[in-house]
PDB file of C-alpha atoms in Angstrom:
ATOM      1  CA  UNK A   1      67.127-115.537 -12.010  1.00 51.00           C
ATOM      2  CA  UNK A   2      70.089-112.975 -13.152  1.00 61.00           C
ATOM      3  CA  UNK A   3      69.797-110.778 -15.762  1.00 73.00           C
ATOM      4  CA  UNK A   4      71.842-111.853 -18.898  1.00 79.00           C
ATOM      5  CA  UNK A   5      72.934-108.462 -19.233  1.00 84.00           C
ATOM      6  CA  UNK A   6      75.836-108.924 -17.084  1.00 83.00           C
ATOM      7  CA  UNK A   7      76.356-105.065 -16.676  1.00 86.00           C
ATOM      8  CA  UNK A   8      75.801-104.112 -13.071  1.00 89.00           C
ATOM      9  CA  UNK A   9      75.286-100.598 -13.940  1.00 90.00           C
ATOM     10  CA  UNK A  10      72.894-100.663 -16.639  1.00 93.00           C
ATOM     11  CA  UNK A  11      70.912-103.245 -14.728  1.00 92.00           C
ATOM     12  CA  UNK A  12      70.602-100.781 -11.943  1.00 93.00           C
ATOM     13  CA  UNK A  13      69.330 -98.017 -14.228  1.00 93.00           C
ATOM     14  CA  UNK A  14      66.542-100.632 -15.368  1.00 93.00           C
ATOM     15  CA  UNK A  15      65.485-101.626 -12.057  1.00 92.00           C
ATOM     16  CA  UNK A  16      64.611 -98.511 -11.992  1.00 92.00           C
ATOM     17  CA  UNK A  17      62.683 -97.191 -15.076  1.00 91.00           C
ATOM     18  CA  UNK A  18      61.046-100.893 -14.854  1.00 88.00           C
ATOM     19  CA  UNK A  19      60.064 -99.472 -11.168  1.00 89.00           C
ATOM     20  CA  UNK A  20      58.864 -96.350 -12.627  1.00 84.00           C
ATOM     21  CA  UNK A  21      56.710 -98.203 -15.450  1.00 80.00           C
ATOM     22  CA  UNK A  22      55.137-100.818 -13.078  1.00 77.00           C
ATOM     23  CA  UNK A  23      53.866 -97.805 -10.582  1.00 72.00           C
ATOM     24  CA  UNK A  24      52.116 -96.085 -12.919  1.00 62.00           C
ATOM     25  CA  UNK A  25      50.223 -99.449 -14.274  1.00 63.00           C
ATOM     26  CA  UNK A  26      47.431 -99.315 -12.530  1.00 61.00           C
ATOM     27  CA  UNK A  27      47.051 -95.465 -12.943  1.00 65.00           C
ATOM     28  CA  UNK A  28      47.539 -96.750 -16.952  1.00 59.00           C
ATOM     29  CA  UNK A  29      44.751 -98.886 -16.717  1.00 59.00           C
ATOM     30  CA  UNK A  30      41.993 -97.411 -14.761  1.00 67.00           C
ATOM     31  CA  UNK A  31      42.498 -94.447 -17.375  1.00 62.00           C
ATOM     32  CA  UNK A  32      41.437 -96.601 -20.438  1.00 57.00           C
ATOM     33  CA  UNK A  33      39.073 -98.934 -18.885  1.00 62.00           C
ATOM     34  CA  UNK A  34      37.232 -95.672 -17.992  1.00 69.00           C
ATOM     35  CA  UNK A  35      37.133 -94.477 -21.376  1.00 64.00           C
ATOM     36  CA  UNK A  36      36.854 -97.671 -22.760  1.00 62.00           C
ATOM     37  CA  UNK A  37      33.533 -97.968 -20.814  1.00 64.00           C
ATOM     38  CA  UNK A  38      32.050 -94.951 -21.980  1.00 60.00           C
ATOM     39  CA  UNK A  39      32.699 -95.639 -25.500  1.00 62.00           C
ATOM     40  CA  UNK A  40      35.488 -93.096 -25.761  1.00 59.00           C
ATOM     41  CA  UNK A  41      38.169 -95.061 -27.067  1.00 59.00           C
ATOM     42  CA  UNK A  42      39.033 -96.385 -31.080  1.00 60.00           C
ATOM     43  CA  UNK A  43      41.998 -98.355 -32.217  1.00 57.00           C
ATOM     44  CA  UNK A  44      42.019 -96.251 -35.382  1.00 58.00           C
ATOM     45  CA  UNK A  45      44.517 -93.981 -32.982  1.00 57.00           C
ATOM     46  CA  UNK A  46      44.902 -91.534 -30.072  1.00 61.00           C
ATOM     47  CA  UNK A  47      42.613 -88.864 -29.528  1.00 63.00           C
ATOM     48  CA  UNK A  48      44.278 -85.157 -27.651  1.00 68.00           C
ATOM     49  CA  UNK A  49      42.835 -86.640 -23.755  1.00 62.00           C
ATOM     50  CA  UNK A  50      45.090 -89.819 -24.490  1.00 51.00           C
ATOM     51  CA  UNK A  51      47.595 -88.213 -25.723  1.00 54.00           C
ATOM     52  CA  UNK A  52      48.231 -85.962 -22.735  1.00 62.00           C
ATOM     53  CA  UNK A  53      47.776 -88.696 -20.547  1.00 57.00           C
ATOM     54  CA  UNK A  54      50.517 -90.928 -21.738  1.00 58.00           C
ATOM     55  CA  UNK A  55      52.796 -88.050 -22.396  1.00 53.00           C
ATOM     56  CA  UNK A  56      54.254 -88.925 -19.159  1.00 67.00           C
ATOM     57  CA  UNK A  57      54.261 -92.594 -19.103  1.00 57.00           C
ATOM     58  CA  UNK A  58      56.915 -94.906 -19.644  1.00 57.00           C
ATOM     59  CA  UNK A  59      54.831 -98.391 -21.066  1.00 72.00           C
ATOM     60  CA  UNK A  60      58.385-100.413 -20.870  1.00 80.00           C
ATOM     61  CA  UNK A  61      58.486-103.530 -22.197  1.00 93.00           C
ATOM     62  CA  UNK A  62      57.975-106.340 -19.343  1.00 93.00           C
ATOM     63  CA  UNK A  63      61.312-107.183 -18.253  1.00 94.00           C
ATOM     64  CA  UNK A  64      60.993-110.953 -19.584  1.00 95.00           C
ATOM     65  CA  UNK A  65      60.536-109.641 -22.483  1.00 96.00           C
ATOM     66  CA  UNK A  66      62.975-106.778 -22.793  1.00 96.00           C
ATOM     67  CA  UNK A  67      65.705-109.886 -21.320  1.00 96.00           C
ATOM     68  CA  UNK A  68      63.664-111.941 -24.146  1.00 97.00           C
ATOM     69  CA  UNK A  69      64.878-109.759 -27.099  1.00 98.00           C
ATOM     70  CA  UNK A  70      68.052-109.007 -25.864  1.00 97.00           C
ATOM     71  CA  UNK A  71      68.906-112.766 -26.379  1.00 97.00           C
ATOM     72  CA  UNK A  72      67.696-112.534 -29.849  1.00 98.00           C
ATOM     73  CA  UNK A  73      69.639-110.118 -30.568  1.00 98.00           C
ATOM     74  CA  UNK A  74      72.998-111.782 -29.543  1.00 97.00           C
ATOM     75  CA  UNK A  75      71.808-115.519 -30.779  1.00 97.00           C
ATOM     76  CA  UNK A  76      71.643-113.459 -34.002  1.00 97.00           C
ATOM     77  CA  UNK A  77      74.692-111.211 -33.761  1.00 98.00           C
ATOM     78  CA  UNK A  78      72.934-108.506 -34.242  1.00 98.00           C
ATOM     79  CA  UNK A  79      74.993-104.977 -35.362  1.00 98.00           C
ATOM     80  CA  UNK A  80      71.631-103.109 -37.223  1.00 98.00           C
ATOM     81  CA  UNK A  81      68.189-102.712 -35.373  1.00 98.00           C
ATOM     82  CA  UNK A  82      65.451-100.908 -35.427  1.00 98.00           C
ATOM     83  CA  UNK A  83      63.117-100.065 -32.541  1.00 98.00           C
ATOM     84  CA  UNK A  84      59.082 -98.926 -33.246  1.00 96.00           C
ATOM     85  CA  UNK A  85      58.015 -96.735 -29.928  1.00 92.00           C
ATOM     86  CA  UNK A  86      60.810 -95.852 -27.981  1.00 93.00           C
ATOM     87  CA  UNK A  87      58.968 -94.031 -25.094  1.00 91.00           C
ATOM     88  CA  UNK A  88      61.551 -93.495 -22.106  1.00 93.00           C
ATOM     89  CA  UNK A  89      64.174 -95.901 -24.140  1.00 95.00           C
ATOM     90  CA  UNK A  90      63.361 -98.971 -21.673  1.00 95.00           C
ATOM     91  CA  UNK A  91      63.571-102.113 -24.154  1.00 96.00           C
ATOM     92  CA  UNK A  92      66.455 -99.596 -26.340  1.00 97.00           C
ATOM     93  CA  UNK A  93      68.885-100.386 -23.875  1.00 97.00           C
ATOM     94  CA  UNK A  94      68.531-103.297 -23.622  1.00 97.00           C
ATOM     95  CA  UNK A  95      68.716-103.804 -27.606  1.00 98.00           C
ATOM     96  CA  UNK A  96      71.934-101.511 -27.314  1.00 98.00           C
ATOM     97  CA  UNK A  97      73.104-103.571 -25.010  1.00 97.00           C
ATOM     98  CA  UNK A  98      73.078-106.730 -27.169  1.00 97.00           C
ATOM     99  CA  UNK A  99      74.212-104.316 -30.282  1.00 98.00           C
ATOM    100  CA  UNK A 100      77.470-103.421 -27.758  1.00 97.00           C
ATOM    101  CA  UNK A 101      78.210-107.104 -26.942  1.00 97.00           C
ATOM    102  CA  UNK A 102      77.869-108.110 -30.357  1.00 97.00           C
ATOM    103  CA  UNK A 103      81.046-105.779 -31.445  1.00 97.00           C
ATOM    104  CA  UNK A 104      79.095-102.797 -32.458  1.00 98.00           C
ATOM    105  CA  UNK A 105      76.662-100.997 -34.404  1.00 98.00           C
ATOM    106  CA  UNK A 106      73.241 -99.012 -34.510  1.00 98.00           C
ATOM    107  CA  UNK A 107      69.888 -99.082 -32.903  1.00 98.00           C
ATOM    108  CA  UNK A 108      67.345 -97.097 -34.785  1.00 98.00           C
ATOM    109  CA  UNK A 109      65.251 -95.907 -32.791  1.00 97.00           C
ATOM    110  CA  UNK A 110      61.599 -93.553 -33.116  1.00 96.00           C
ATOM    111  CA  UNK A 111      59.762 -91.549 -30.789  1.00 94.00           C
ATOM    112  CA  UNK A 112      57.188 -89.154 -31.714  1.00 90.00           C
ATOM    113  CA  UNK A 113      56.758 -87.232 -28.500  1.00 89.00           C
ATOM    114  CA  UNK A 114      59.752 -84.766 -27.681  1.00 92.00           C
ATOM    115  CA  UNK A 115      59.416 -84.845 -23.997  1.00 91.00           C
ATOM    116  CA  UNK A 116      59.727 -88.841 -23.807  1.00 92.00           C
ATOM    117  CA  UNK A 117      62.715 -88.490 -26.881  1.00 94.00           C
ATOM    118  CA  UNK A 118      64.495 -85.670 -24.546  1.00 95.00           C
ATOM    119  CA  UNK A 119      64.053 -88.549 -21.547  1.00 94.00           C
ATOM    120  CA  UNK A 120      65.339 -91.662 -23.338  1.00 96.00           C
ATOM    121  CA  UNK A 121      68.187 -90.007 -24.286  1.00 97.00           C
ATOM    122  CA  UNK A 122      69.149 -88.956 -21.024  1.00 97.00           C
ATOM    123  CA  UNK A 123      68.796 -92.448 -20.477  1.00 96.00           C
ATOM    124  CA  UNK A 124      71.272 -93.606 -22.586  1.00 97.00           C
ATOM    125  CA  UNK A 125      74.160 -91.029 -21.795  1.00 97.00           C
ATOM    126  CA  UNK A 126      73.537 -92.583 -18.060  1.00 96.00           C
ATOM    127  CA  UNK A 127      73.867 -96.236 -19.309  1.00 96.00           C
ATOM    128  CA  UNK A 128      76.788 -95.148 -21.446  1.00 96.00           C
ATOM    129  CA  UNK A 129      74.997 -96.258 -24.848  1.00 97.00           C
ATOM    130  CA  UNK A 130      74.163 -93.090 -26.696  1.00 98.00           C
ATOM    131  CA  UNK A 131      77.000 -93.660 -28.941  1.00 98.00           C
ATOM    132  CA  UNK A 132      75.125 -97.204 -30.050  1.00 98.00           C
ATOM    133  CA  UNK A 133      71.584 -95.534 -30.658  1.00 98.00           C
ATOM    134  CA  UNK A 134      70.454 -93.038 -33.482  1.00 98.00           C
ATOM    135  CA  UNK A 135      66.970 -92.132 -32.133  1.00 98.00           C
ATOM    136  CA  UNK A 136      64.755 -89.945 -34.539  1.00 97.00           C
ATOM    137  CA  UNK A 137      61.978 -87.980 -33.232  1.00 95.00           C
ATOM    138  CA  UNK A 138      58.767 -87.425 -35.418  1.00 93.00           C
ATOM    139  CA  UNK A 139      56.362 -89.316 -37.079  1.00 94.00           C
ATOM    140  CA  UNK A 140      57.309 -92.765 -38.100  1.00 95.00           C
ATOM    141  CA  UNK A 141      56.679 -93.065 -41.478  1.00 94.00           C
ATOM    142  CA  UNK A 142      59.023 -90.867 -42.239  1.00 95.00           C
ATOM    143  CA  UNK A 143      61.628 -91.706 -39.521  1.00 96.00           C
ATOM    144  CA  UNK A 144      62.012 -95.031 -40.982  1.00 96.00           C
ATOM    145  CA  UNK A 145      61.778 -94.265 -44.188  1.00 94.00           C
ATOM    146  CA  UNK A 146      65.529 -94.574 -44.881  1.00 93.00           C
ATOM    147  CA  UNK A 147      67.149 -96.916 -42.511  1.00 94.00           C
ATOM    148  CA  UNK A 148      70.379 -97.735 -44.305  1.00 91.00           C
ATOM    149  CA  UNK A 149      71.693-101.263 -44.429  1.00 90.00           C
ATOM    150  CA  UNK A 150      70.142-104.839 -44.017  1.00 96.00           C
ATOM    151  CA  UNK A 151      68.337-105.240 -40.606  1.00 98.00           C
ATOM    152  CA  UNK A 152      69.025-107.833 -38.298  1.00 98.00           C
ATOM    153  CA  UNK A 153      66.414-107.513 -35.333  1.00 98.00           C
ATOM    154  CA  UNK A 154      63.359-105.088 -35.166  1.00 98.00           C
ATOM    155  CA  UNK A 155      61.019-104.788 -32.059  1.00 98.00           C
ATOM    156  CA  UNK A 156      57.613-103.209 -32.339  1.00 97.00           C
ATOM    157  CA  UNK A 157      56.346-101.679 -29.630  1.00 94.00           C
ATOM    158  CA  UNK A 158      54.091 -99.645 -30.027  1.00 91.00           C
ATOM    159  CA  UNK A 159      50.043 -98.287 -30.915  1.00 86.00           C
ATOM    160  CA  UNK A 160      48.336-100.730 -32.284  1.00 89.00           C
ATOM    161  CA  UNK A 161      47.370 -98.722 -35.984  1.00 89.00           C
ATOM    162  CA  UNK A 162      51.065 -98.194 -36.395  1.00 92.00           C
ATOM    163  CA  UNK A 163      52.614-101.485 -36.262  1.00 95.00           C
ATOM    164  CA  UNK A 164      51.633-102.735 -39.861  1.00 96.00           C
ATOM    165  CA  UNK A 165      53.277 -99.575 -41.692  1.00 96.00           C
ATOM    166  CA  UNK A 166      55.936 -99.779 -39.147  1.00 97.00           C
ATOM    167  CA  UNK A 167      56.830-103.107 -40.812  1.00 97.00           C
ATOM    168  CA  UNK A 168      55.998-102.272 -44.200  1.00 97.00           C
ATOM    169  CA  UNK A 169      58.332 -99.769 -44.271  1.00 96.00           C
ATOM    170  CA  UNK A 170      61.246-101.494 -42.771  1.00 97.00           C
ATOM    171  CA  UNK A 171      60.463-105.364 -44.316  1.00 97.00           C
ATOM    172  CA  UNK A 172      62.668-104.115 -47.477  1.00 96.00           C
ATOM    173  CA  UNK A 173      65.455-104.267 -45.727  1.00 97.00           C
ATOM    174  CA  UNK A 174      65.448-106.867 -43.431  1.00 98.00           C
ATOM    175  CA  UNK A 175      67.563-109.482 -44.148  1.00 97.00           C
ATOM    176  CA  UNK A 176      66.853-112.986 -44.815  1.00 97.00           C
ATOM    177  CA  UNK A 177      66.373-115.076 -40.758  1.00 97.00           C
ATOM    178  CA  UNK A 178      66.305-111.270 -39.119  1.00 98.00           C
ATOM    179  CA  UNK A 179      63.347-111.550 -36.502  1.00 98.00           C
ATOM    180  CA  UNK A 180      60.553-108.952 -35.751  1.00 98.00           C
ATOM    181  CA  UNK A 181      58.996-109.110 -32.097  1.00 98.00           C
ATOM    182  CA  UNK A 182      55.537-107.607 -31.716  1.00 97.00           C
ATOM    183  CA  UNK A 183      54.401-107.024 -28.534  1.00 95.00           C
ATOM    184  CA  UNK A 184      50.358-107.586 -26.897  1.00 92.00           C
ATOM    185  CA  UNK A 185      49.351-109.554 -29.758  1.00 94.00           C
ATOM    186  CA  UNK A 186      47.140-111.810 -28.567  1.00 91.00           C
ATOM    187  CA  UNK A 187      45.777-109.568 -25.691  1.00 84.00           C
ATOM    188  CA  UNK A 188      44.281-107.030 -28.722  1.00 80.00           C
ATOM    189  CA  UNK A 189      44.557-109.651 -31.859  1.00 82.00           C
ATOM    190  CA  UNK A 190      41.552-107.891 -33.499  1.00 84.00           C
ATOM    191  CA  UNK A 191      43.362-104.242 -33.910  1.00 85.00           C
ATOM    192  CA  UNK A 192      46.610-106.346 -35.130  1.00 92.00           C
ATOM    193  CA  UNK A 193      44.185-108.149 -37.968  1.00 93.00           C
ATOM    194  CA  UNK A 194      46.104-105.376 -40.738  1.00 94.00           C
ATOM    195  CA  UNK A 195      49.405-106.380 -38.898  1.00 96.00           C
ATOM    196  CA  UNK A 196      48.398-109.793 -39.273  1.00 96.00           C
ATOM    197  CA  UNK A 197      47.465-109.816 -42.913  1.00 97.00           C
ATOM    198  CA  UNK A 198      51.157-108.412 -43.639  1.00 97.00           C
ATOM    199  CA  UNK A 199      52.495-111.132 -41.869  1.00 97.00           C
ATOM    200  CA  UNK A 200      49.886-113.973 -43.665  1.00 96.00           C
ATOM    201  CA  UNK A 201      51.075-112.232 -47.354  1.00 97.00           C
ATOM    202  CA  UNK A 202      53.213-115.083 -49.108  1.00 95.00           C
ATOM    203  CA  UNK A 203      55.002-112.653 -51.270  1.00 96.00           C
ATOM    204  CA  UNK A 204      56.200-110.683 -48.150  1.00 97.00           C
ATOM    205  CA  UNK A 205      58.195-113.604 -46.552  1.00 97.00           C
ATOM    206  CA  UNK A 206      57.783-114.025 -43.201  1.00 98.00           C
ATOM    207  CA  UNK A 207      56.503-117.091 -40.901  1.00 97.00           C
ATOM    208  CA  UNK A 208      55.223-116.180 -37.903  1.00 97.00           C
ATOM    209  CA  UNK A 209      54.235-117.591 -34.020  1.00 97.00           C
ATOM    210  CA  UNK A 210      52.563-115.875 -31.220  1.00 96.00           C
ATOM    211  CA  UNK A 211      54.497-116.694 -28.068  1.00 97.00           C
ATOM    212  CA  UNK A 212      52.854-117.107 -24.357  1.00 95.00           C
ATOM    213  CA  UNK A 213      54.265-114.428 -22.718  1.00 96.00           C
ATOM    214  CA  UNK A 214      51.554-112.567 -21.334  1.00 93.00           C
ATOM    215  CA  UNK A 215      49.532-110.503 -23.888  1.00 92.00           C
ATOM    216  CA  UNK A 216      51.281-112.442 -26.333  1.00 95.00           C
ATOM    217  CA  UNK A 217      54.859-112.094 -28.202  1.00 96.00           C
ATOM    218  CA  UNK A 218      54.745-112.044 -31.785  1.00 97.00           C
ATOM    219  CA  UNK A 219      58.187-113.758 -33.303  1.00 98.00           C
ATOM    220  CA  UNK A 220      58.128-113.342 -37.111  1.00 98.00           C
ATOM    221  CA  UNK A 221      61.061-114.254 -39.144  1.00 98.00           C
ATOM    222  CA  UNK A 222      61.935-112.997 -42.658  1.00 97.00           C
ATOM    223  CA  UNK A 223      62.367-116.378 -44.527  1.00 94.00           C
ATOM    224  CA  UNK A 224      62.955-114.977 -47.990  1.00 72.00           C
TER     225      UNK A 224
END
């Protein structure tokens, strides 16, 4: 199937950081199913030997789902978004993309490592959409602690403990019908139960649906 991107250039650039991500999958997952089997793992966050593992790995988004929010993004003409985990800026171009066809406007993006920040933007000069994306290196509760405008589209990618005050601190401002995509929601539901109980809060607003792509896409729209 083509990609709805439409940009032959940019498409080649993805082929191949999505190359790049998938080769170092298995390597990815041998790592934590050892350390998950001698009880040296906790979702609670990171400790230093993960860390410096993953300091070098990309963790895209699958490509059906990167090509997944893209058309989000322009069913919703989105111009403002804001992107939880950028890593190697994978899914961010995609986003940018969909910002650029739209007429314009700003991906916020946050990455706390400044090797993988350094990367992604390299990235982006290549594709030609560093002018479209205002990344922010650091911790995220205070990247995203002043995102400007209303927020059309945000994407949350990212460890498991920091998706719920991801959201909290961006929910503010999104605007009424903007979407938030979680990813690997139903393949680690129990770590997601805080992220969950945000989403369940009536006065917060949102509906919410886990979608079968696999490990589970979580679409969750601001309703009021």
């Amino acid at each position: 199937m083509p990609n709805p991107l439409g940009d032959a250039k940019l498409e080649a650039l993805l082929d191949r950081l999505h190359g790049d991500s998938e080769g170092q999958a298995a390597e990815t997952a041998e790592f934590f199913q050892r350390r998950a089997a001698a009880k040296e793992l906790s979702w609670d966050g990171f400790d230093q030997t993960s860390h410096r593992f993953m300091s070098d790995k990309l963790v895209a988004l699958d490509r059906d789902k990167a090509e997944f929010c893209y058309l989000l993004c322009r069913s919703l003409g989105a111009r403002r978004v804001v992107e939880a985990g950028t890593s190697f800026g994978v899914s961010t171009l995609y986003l940018a993309a969909a910002v650029r066809d739209n007429g314009g406007g700003v991906v916020i993006g946050t990455e706390h490592e400044p090797a993988k920040a350094a990367a992604a933007r390299a990235n982006f000069t290549e594709a030609g959409l560093a002018e479209l994306i205002d990344l922010r290196e650091g911790d995220l509760r205070e990247t995203l602690k002043d995102t400007g405008g209303p927020i059309d589209f945000m994407l949350i990618d990212i460890w498991v403990e920091m998706a719920r005050p991801a959201l909290e601190l961006v929910a503010p401002r999104l605007r009424p019908g903007a979407i938030v995509i979680a990813d690997n929601t139903a393949r680690v539901r129990e770590p997601y139960r805080a992220y969950f109980d945000f989403l369940a809060d009536p006065s917060n607003g949102f509906r919410t649906q886990t979608l079968p792509f696999e490990g589970g896409l979580e679409l969750s729209v601001r309703c009021g």
